[in-house]
XYZ file of C-alpha atoms in Angstrom:
662
model
C -29.275 -0.255 84.987
C -33.291 1.160 85.685
C -35.738 -0.543 83.736
C -37.348 1.746 80.369
C -41.034 0.996 80.560
C -43.099 1.664 77.226
C -47.102 1.800 76.905
C -47.479 -1.989 76.288
C -45.123 -2.492 78.886
C -46.478 -1.347 80.971
C -49.864 -2.821 79.725
C -48.083 -6.240 80.199
C -47.037 -5.548 84.107
C -51.242 -4.890 84.140
C -51.678 -8.379 82.723
C -48.989 -9.920 84.571
C -50.484 -8.766 87.980
C -53.909 -9.176 87.356
C -52.550 -13.169 86.618
C -50.602 -13.114 89.827
C -53.898 -12.569 91.761
C -56.378 -15.051 89.940
C -54.050 -17.583 89.907
C -53.290 -16.473 93.769
C -57.295 -16.640 94.598
C -57.047 -19.920 93.124
C -54.162 -21.409 95.490
C -56.200 -20.201 98.547
C -58.777 -22.555 97.391
C -56.997 -24.967 96.915
C -55.033 -25.157 99.574
C -58.345 -24.997 101.957
C -59.434 -27.756 99.503
C -56.610 -29.748 99.758
C -56.238 -29.863 103.982
C -60.291 -29.996 104.187
C -60.497 -26.935 105.532
C -63.875 -26.975 104.204
C -64.788 -29.608 106.601
C -65.990 -29.323 109.930
C -65.116 -32.334 111.911
C -68.539 -33.265 114.517
C -67.092 -33.652 118.156
C -67.563 -36.482 120.497
C -71.223 -35.664 121.323
C -72.392 -35.994 117.360
C -75.601 -38.362 116.672
C -74.894 -41.457 117.020
C -76.037 -42.049 112.921
C -73.199 -39.955 112.394
C -69.249 -40.380 111.465
C -67.585 -38.383 114.628
C -63.704 -37.516 114.166
C -63.828 -36.629 117.587
C -65.253 -40.014 118.627
C -62.444 -42.031 116.037
C -59.519 -39.560 117.331
C -60.075 -41.207 120.696
C -59.723 -45.002 118.972
C -56.211 -42.794 117.784
C -55.008 -42.120 120.997
C -55.484 -44.889 122.561
C -53.903 -47.020 120.004
C -50.584 -43.828 119.888
C -49.807 -43.416 122.573
C -51.604 -45.032 125.723
C -50.079 -48.814 123.894
C -46.331 -48.322 123.675
C -45.680 -49.262 119.978
C -47.364 -51.367 118.396
C -44.816 -53.245 116.384
C -44.359 -57.235 115.938
C -42.946 -59.065 118.441
C -43.491 -55.933 121.129
C -46.074 -56.463 123.960
C -47.710 -53.243 122.661
C -49.112 -54.967 118.864
C -51.075 -57.658 121.670
C -52.479 -54.736 123.622
C -53.738 -53.064 120.626
C -55.299 -56.502 119.302
C -56.465 -56.966 122.491
C -58.537 -53.289 122.179
C -59.801 -53.677 118.763
C -61.102 -56.830 119.779
C -62.515 -54.895 123.607
C -64.015 -52.310 121.341
C -66.057 -54.799 119.028
C -67.729 -57.326 121.975
C -68.535 -53.726 123.810
C -70.466 -53.357 119.968
C -72.074 -56.687 120.054
C -73.722 -56.365 123.644
C -75.595 -53.644 122.357
C -76.369 -54.652 118.842
C -80.289 -55.081 118.113
C -81.762 -58.676 117.701
C -81.619 -57.809 113.842
C -77.900 -57.992 113.232
C -75.284 -61.152 113.539
C -72.063 -60.236 114.986
C -69.518 -62.172 114.293
C -65.962 -61.474 115.928
C -62.736 -63.847 115.560
C -59.300 -63.138 116.743
C -57.853 -65.041 113.579
C -53.619 -65.962 114.044
C -52.145 -67.000 110.523
C -49.009 -68.552 109.498
C -47.910 -68.928 105.799
C -45.198 -68.693 103.079
C -45.363 -66.770 99.537
C -43.066 -65.538 96.773
C -42.875 -61.750 95.231
C -41.766 -59.572 93.204
C -41.002 -55.845 94.492
C -39.313 -53.113 92.622
C -37.525 -56.333 89.713
C -36.636 -58.305 92.859
C -37.770 -61.869 94.089
C -38.609 -61.725 97.510
C -39.312 -65.010 99.817
C -40.849 -64.724 102.999
C -42.111 -67.476 105.439
C -44.525 -66.570 108.942
C -45.957 -67.589 111.399
C -48.380 -66.391 114.866
C -49.511 -63.204 113.294
C -52.897 -61.999 114.841
C -55.901 -60.673 112.666
C -59.185 -59.329 114.154
C -62.261 -59.553 112.436
C -66.030 -59.004 112.934
C -68.722 -59.949 110.055
C -71.710 -57.547 110.615
C -74.555 -59.364 109.096
C -78.275 -59.310 109.505
C -80.172 -62.127 111.161
C -80.921 -64.080 107.739
C -77.703 -63.497 106.104
C -75.869 -67.030 104.810
C -71.702 -67.748 105.393
C -71.417 -67.772 101.585
C -73.522 -64.117 100.887
C -71.948 -62.174 98.627
C -69.616 -59.597 101.531
C -67.929 -56.311 101.475
C -64.328 -56.371 103.160
C -62.977 -52.990 105.021
C -59.089 -53.112 105.606
C -57.132 -51.708 108.172
C -53.803 -52.538 109.534
C -53.219 -51.985 113.360
C -49.034 -52.881 113.368
C -47.216 -49.658 113.003
C -43.455 -48.989 111.510
C -40.613 -49.389 114.191
C -39.458 -46.380 116.538
C -42.850 -44.664 115.249
C -46.827 -43.752 117.033
C -48.372 -44.658 114.273
C -51.417 -42.283 115.039
C -51.642 -41.762 110.707
C -50.167 -44.657 109.409
C -52.464 -46.432 110.961
C -53.848 -46.295 114.191
C -56.422 -43.843 111.711
C -56.894 -45.632 109.758
C -58.303 -48.609 112.292
C -60.301 -46.143 114.178
C -62.265 -44.933 111.267
C -63.425 -48.594 110.986
C -64.027 -48.809 114.208
C -66.479 -45.819 113.835
C -68.039 -46.878 111.603
C -68.476 -50.653 112.695
C -70.167 -48.555 115.431
C -72.120 -46.167 112.673
C -73.542 -49.546 111.158
C -75.093 -50.553 114.680
C -76.236 -47.493 116.069
C -77.808 -45.984 112.561
C -80.707 -48.774 112.724
C -79.511 -49.833 108.719
C -78.693 -53.387 108.893
C -76.677 -54.445 105.635
C -78.408 -56.117 103.143
C -74.821 -57.987 102.448
C -73.071 -58.867 104.980
C -69.588 -56.882 106.011
C -66.362 -58.497 106.903
C -63.743 -55.382 108.790
C -60.138 -56.964 108.627
C -57.918 -55.529 111.348
C -54.915 -57.018 110.168
C -51.612 -56.709 112.248
C -48.945 -57.417 109.759
C -49.160 -54.971 107.007
C -45.759 -53.019 107.950
C -43.949 -56.537 107.130
C -44.468 -56.941 103.721
C -48.204 -57.591 104.028
C -48.242 -60.719 106.380
C -51.464 -60.204 107.757
C -53.453 -59.531 104.353
C -52.070 -62.895 102.956
C -52.544 -64.889 105.717
C -56.262 -63.800 105.405
C -56.857 -64.192 101.574
C -55.043 -68.121 102.357
C -56.488 -69.477 105.091
C -59.693 -67.770 106.395
C -63.073 -69.057 105.547
C -65.105 -65.486 104.548
C -62.371 -65.387 101.778
C -64.525 -66.817 99.057
C -67.514 -65.100 100.031
C -65.681 -61.398 99.400
C -67.602 -59.805 96.498
C -65.737 -56.342 97.014
C -63.077 -54.306 99.315
C -62.227 -50.837 100.585
C -58.667 -50.979 101.416
C -57.904 -47.926 104.090
C -53.949 -46.969 104.090
C -51.930 -44.146 104.784
C -48.869 -42.190 103.758
C -49.389 -39.139 106.154
C -50.807 -37.782 108.412
C -54.063 -36.588 106.475
C -55.302 -34.234 103.696
C -56.985 -35.828 100.260
C -57.879 -39.239 101.417
C -57.324 -40.220 97.408
C -58.128 -43.244 96.129
C -55.026 -44.446 94.398
C -56.111 -47.687 92.940
C -59.212 -49.129 92.109
C -59.691 -52.680 90.460
C -59.791 -54.968 88.109
C -62.222 -52.715 86.414
C -64.370 -50.025 86.711
C -67.011 -51.029 88.964
C -65.378 -50.064 92.200
C -64.544 -46.300 90.921
C -67.867 -45.849 89.513
C -69.341 -47.041 93.115
C -67.168 -44.332 94.645
C -67.830 -42.076 92.348
C -71.811 -42.545 92.724
C -71.544 -42.575 96.306
C -67.968 -40.780 97.682
C -69.811 -36.886 99.336
C -66.323 -35.825 99.307
C -64.778 -37.813 96.131
C -61.261 -37.731 96.301
C -60.266 -39.516 93.287
C -57.362 -39.719 90.194
C -57.015 -42.299 87.737
C -53.713 -40.797 86.739
C -52.688 -42.016 90.338
C -53.392 -45.992 88.732
C -50.889 -44.993 86.272
C -48.118 -43.456 88.788
C -48.737 -46.129 91.371
C -46.591 -49.022 90.130
C -43.259 -47.574 89.552
C -43.473 -45.865 93.216
C -40.713 -47.718 96.000
C -44.117 -49.132 98.054
C -46.719 -51.244 98.266
C -50.364 -52.188 100.193
C -53.112 -54.956 101.010
C -54.941 -53.554 97.595
C -51.658 -56.409 96.146
C -53.304 -59.095 98.014
C -56.202 -59.060 97.260
C -57.116 -57.600 93.989
C -53.855 -58.992 92.612
C -51.828 -61.473 93.829
C -54.399 -63.471 95.568
C -57.845 -62.682 95.046
C -58.960 -60.958 92.060
C -61.472 -58.704 94.326
C -63.023 -55.406 92.700
C -61.680 -53.033 95.389
C -60.236 -48.885 95.963
C -56.532 -48.377 97.665
C -57.977 -45.546 99.623
C -54.748 -43.435 101.011
C -54.059 -40.510 103.153
C -51.216 -39.036 101.035
C -50.472 -35.851 102.734
C -48.330 -34.531 106.271
C -45.590 -37.148 104.318
C -43.071 -35.480 106.438
C -44.133 -37.226 110.149
C -44.751 -40.867 107.902
C -43.232 -43.693 109.480
C -41.164 -41.087 112.239
C -41.807 -40.617 115.626
C -43.950 -37.290 114.820
C -46.328 -39.401 113.301
C -48.650 -38.213 116.428
C -52.406 -37.695 117.083
C -51.843 -33.755 117.050
C -50.445 -33.964 113.673
C -53.707 -35.165 112.064
C -55.517 -32.689 109.727
C -58.322 -31.446 110.865
C -61.329 -32.322 108.767
C -59.529 -35.568 107.123
C -60.987 -38.127 109.161
C -64.511 -36.734 108.865
C -64.361 -37.028 105.178
C -62.671 -40.303 105.451
C -65.332 -41.542 107.695
C -68.477 -39.433 105.532
C -66.614 -41.557 102.129
C -66.122 -44.419 103.450
C -69.519 -44.882 104.948
C -71.488 -44.205 102.426
C -69.104 -46.373 99.709
C -69.393 -49.940 101.882
C -73.630 -49.058 101.509
C -73.139 -48.605 98.001
C -71.207 -51.602 97.514
C -73.231 -53.526 100.059
C -76.626 -52.372 98.016
C -75.439 -53.122 94.701
C -76.706 -56.151 92.564
C -73.612 -56.694 91.088
C -71.339 -57.735 94.428
C -71.002 -61.184 93.829
C -69.011 -64.128 95.634
C -65.862 -65.731 94.521
C -67.719 -68.425 92.694
C -70.137 -66.268 91.266
C -67.739 -64.336 89.848
C -66.177 -67.546 88.114
C -69.337 -68.966 87.489
C -70.328 -65.829 85.209
C -66.664 -65.201 83.898
C -65.947 -62.159 85.374
C -63.197 -63.141 88.263
C -62.049 -59.715 87.648
C -64.829 -57.925 87.785
C -64.136 -56.344 84.925
C -66.828 -55.077 82.175
C -64.284 -52.824 79.904
C -61.172 -52.363 81.984
C -59.956 -49.019 83.649
C -61.844 -46.232 83.426
C -61.290 -42.378 83.800
C -62.499 -40.521 86.756
C -61.488 -37.486 88.489
C -63.110 -35.197 91.356
C -62.781 -31.534 90.936
C -62.209 -29.937 94.252
C -64.169 -32.542 95.705
C -67.035 -30.749 94.764
C -68.297 -33.822 92.002
C -66.302 -36.554 90.692
C -66.673 -36.976 86.506
C -66.668 -40.831 85.610
C -66.642 -42.589 82.343
C -65.822 -45.930 81.008
C -62.522 -46.463 78.887
C -65.018 -47.343 76.045
C -65.938 -44.077 76.033
C -62.559 -42.361 77.088
C -61.748 -43.890 73.649
C -63.859 -42.255 71.777
C -64.327 -38.717 73.558
C -59.827 -38.855 73.841
C -59.654 -39.228 69.624
C -61.881 -36.149 69.762
C -59.545 -33.705 69.948
C -56.323 -34.660 68.364
C -59.338 -34.871 64.884
C -60.659 -31.697 65.412
C -56.919 -30.832 64.757
C -55.917 -32.565 62.097
C -59.390 -31.886 60.488
C -60.032 -27.692 61.208
C -57.230 -26.477 58.444
C -59.600 -28.493 55.710
C -62.910 -26.873 57.361
C -61.595 -23.967 58.095
C -60.209 -23.067 54.822
C -60.901 -25.590 51.605
C -64.274 -23.543 50.365
C -62.949 -20.458 50.368
C -59.769 -21.274 49.446
C -58.700 -24.207 47.972
C -56.238 -26.971 48.894
C -53.403 -25.757 48.495
C -53.934 -22.887 51.559
C -55.616 -25.862 53.172
C -51.753 -27.743 53.595
C -50.080 -24.171 53.746
C -52.355 -23.915 57.375
C -51.822 -27.144 58.555
C -48.330 -25.939 57.978
C -48.700 -23.331 60.501
C -51.048 -24.718 63.006
C -47.773 -27.682 63.018
C -45.383 -24.376 63.850
C -47.278 -22.902 65.853
C -47.395 -27.106 67.933
C -43.664 -26.596 67.788
C -43.390 -23.888 69.233
C -45.480 -24.437 71.997
C -44.125 -27.769 72.903
C -40.809 -25.627 72.625
C -41.650 -23.073 75.634
C -43.168 -26.365 77.343
C -39.427 -28.130 77.381
C -38.262 -24.893 78.055
C -40.555 -24.143 81.140
C -38.679 -27.561 82.475
C -35.141 -27.095 81.463
C -34.962 -23.546 82.835
C -35.934 -24.116 86.419
C -34.237 -27.809 86.046
C -31.019 -25.607 85.246
C -31.260 -22.981 87.622
C -31.516 -25.467 90.415
C -27.990 -26.870 89.572
C -27.182 -22.926 89.693
C -28.371 -22.638 92.794
C -26.399 -25.548 94.040
C -23.383 -24.578 92.673
C -23.737 -21.002 94.843
C -25.662 -22.487 97.917
C -23.939 -24.000 100.628
C -27.093 -26.333 101.115
C -29.458 -28.019 98.472
C -33.366 -29.043 99.630
C -33.829 -25.466 101.399
C -37.672 -25.872 99.759
C -38.179 -28.967 102.202
C -39.285 -27.653 105.180
C -40.674 -24.257 103.283
C -42.037 -25.381 100.215
C -42.998 -22.033 99.259
C -39.812 -21.724 98.430
C -39.526 -24.043 95.572
C -42.072 -21.734 93.953
C -40.976 -18.977 94.511
C -37.598 -19.940 92.628
C -38.748 -22.023 89.841
C -41.869 -20.793 88.934
C -40.818 -17.530 87.484
C -38.022 -18.296 85.871
C -39.922 -21.342 84.211
C -42.307 -18.579 82.738
C -39.376 -17.481 81.336
C -38.799 -20.750 79.214
C -42.727 -20.752 78.588
C -42.176 -17.159 77.339
C -39.194 -17.445 74.651
C -40.253 -19.012 71.980
C -42.919 -16.001 71.938
C -40.077 -13.350 72.551
C -37.956 -14.930 70.119
C -40.508 -15.431 67.332
C -42.294 -12.223 68.320
C -43.693 -12.336 64.060
C -44.833 -15.658 63.724
C -42.933 -16.857 60.659
C -46.809 -17.508 58.673
C -46.811 -19.367 54.913
C -50.305 -18.925 54.720
C -50.237 -16.177 51.751
C -51.989 -12.832 53.711
C -53.356 -11.080 50.649
C -55.192 -13.514 49.071
C -57.266 -14.471 52.534
C -57.692 -10.861 53.476
C -57.069 -11.615 56.726
C -55.142 -9.220 59.183
C -51.349 -11.115 59.930
C -52.131 -10.478 63.825
C -55.208 -12.875 63.563
C -53.561 -15.170 61.464
C -50.909 -15.705 63.647
C -53.214 -16.027 66.857
C -55.131 -19.157 64.654
C -52.028 -20.900 64.493
C -50.222 -20.106 68.206
C -53.802 -21.215 69.251
C -53.793 -24.354 67.096
C -50.872 -25.328 66.939
C -51.347 -25.582 71.402
C -54.413 -26.913 71.331
C -52.815 -29.693 68.691
C -49.959 -30.241 71.628
C -52.178 -31.064 73.886
C -54.704 -33.052 71.810
C -51.541 -35.163 70.514
C -50.506 -35.842 74.387
C -54.029 -37.145 74.984
C -53.928 -39.225 72.629
C -50.068 -40.279 73.543
C -51.924 -41.297 77.241
C -54.708 -42.957 75.653
C -52.501 -45.281 73.012
C -50.514 -46.117 76.106
C -53.557 -47.553 77.612
C -53.075 -45.534 80.545
C -55.980 -43.239 82.469
C -54.404 -39.674 82.904
C -55.312 -38.358 79.536
C -58.319 -36.527 81.122
C -55.927 -33.641 82.589
C -54.892 -33.028 78.943
C -58.082 -33.508 77.704
C -59.885 -31.294 79.650
C -57.444 -28.348 79.034
C -57.812 -29.434 75.017
C -61.446 -29.316 75.535
C -61.263 -25.968 77.761
C -59.525 -23.844 74.955
C -61.415 -24.579 72.125
C -64.390 -22.537 74.310
C -62.295 -20.278 75.409
C -61.354 -20.054 71.560
C -64.775 -19.866 70.656
C -65.275 -16.560 72.927
C -62.556 -15.063 71.653
C -63.396 -15.283 67.928
C -67.075 -13.886 69.265
C -65.573 -11.180 71.200
C -63.984 -10.093 67.888
C -66.723 -10.514 65.828
C -69.084 -8.557 67.884
C -66.056 -6.055 69.599
C -63.816 -5.847 66.795
C -60.147 -6.441 67.761
C -59.638 -4.979 71.175
C -56.875 -6.786 72.749
C -57.616 -6.071 76.334
C -60.996 -7.023 76.127
C -60.855 -10.293 73.574
C -57.745 -12.000 76.009
C -60.438 -11.634 79.036
C -62.782 -13.102 77.129
C -59.929 -16.058 75.788
C -59.210 -16.363 79.520
C -62.407 -16.868 81.414
C -63.537 -20.111 79.713
C -60.426 -21.051 80.703
C -60.441 -21.062 85.081
C -62.490 -24.021 85.593
C -59.898 -25.942 83.916
C -57.329 -23.417 85.010
C -58.301 -24.456 89.030
C -58.040 -27.643 88.302
C -54.507 -27.547 87.195
C -53.694 -25.408 90.195
C -55.496 -27.686 91.742
C -53.828 -31.339 90.983
C -50.519 -29.343 89.959
C -50.026 -28.251 93.620
C -50.719 -31.525 95.351
C -48.457 -33.519 93.196
C -45.375 -30.605 94.091
C -46.025 -30.348 97.345
C -46.779 -34.484 97.984
C -42.990 -34.916 96.095
C -41.864 -32.200 97.878
C -42.956 -33.922 101.007
C -42.254 -37.573 99.802
C -37.988 -36.077 99.186
C -37.233 -36.528 102.959
C -37.626 -40.715 102.082
C -35.288 -40.172 99.115
C -32.723 -41.106 100.791
C -28.728 -40.952 100.338
C -27.485 -41.128 96.773
C -23.590 -41.553 95.787
C -21.370 -38.102 95.353
C -20.823 -35.999 93.191
C -23.957 -35.748 91.911
C -26.036 -37.502 94.052
C -26.631 -33.804 96.227
C -28.044 -32.403 93.307
C -30.774 -35.390 92.251
C -33.695 -34.163 94.269
C -33.250 -30.686 93.495
C -33.691 -31.493 90.055
C -36.703 -33.620 90.686
C -38.541 -30.515 92.455
C -37.486 -28.388 89.913
C -38.511 -30.375 86.602
C -42.058 -31.081 88.408
C -42.522 -27.868 89.535
C -41.950 -26.776 85.756
C -44.015 -29.849 84.681
C -47.026 -27.669 86.049
C -46.164 -24.031 85.928
C -46.660 -25.304 81.982
C -49.880 -26.928 82.631
C -51.209 -24.198 84.687
C -50.008 -21.187 82.093
C -49.636 -23.259 78.940
C -53.310 -22.740 77.646
C -53.208 -19.215 77.913
C -49.857 -18.269 75.786
C -51.165 -18.764 71.976
C -53.697 -15.564 73.203
C -52.108 -13.674 75.826
C -48.671 -14.367 75.111
C -48.567 -11.274 73.737
C -48.877 -9.481 76.804
C -45.650 -10.907 78.588
C -43.496 -11.385 75.687
C -41.831 -8.551 76.516
C -38.326 -7.881 77.472
C -38.748 -5.906 79.927
C -40.869 -8.624 81.755
C -38.407 -11.371 80.935
C -35.635 -9.212 83.000
C -38.245 -8.544 85.715
C -38.879 -12.825 86.140
C -35.630 -13.183 86.055
C -34.749 -11.203 88.772
C -37.677 -12.621 91.101
C -35.863 -15.641 90.833
C -32.095 -14.692 91.610
C -33.824 -12.628 94.504
C -35.484 -15.778 95.436
C -32.276 -17.982 94.925
C -30.582 -15.592 97.540
C -33.227 -15.732 99.687
C -33.581 -19.786 99.916
C -29.915 -19.734 101.216
C -31.025 -18.361 104.093
C -33.564 -21.559 104.879
C -32.271 -24.686 106.210
C -33.784 -27.497 105.058
C -34.869 -29.049 107.998
C -37.218 -28.140 110.758
C -39.376 -29.370 113.503
C -42.290 -29.524 111.343
C -40.146 -31.008 108.714
C -37.384 -33.614 109.849
C -35.031 -34.808 108.635
C -35.113 -38.556 108.495
C -31.629 -40.584 109.861
C -31.925 -44.802 109.497
C -29.110 -46.639 111.268
C -28.697 -50.164 109.706
C -26.808 -52.950 110.390
C -25.336 -55.482 107.708
C -24.129 -58.382 108.334
C -21.876 -60.587 105.593
C -21.781 -64.601 105.702
C -19.320 -65.873 102.968
C -17.635 -68.537 102.605
C -20.520 -71.044 102.977
């Protein structure tokens, strides 16, 4: 059936195309940032006072490829320890007389209990090797507060472990070299811990924290990890308190951090050495910094040096060196005894701070106390606005009618967001009913966007299409304001109220991710002011006023694409580790999860535009077009196999022993 378009439809398609171009440009920018294409790695001949990715990669090459296997019980782990120790000895030989270099090979044994994913686990271990070096000034004392940098040199079974975590060890070796060659003498000692037993439930870090003489001197730590082969080197955990994230915010050259990551990390089925230092045995202020992209190769035989994302180690090295210098020079650095005597044993001042980077260009940081006040403002504005805008002119009854319209606008916007999530989920189920296999998007992430974004937009636009004329409670004749203007106002403040309410919910739940919706609501407020000024000075020209509404939102929308795109890509890569779920419904779960997340991200990236710009898109012709796009994507997706060389399928062989009758 041919599609008949009138003038309004044509304008709507032009607007849709303009949005596609805008989001396409944003996506190109975001892809460049996510994969560190804006960073030029330094070569092997780089100045000695700079961190060099090429020099660090030479260490990765030795550890991952010239040494055969770095697993507990294999000779390769011993060879890796000897290689690290030899590199440190070479540094000690050429260090100046103003340095004190102490190198130790520490063999640890012990036992402990821990809770992991709700299960109690008991461990007993012996004879695990850690390599340590303490770099300090010649005048330093054993009790001086120190900064710990930790990375593990053991690897997962069957994997060369280039990303996890030869890249971490190499980064620390290059930073140790840089400390010596740059001429910067640390005012406080820096301890590099190369621990040999992280993959077997954090045993090396536990042994250090329970037995080593330097453990009580540590005033701050940085744990370096990898859950992939590069990309953003994200601060995933920070604490106790806000001081560690504050130091990082002030010092990082390419800041990559989201306090929202701390909200979800506890529910992820994984752990790092951060737990041993900051939670279970130390209460030491610190950072957990992790490579998160390249999850296809994590813990597989594909984790090779050629998979490392160029620029990632350069960004990591520059950030780490700057951060460790800031920690070492900070007046707040205290050893365990000083923290205990001052009553700051947990390193806390006012709880977890709120922080996030903007495209790795700069970082925004504010304390929990400021967040309590700041994140409450949007919901206060939403509650006060009906009375502020109507009371002096129309009386109390009109104020309540306006507020009622705002609430209806919020309900409609919430419905759109929910449908933006539900429609892709239903579509993913439908796809699996007609397709021969699931997870087609695993090796081709663009398929997830092609299939689920258009149908998510359909869900987002449904309330606007159904209620094309907003059901106003206000009396248009009394207010002497055009109905269209009152409808725009109710839709806008309803959407604003939705984001304000989510921000408040985050705050009351004690979480740190409320900056996501706070940024959205603050940007919408600026966009609304720009929209109203455009109407005041230029009249109600729909195209012109819509542009003036969109422009102030661009920084917010770009960030939404940045955060949302990273989230979807990370999730898709990690779906390869999800494991087999029982039939008949297990086959549906990965597709449902990815569809729901794409729906959430689409609602977040497009939602702020809907109150004003939805009028251009809520056309039956556009909804049909989006639906057809989804169906075409569904048909195309069936031609793609879920796995490839670059996105391999994981196969796990497991031996189970059952002992009964004892």
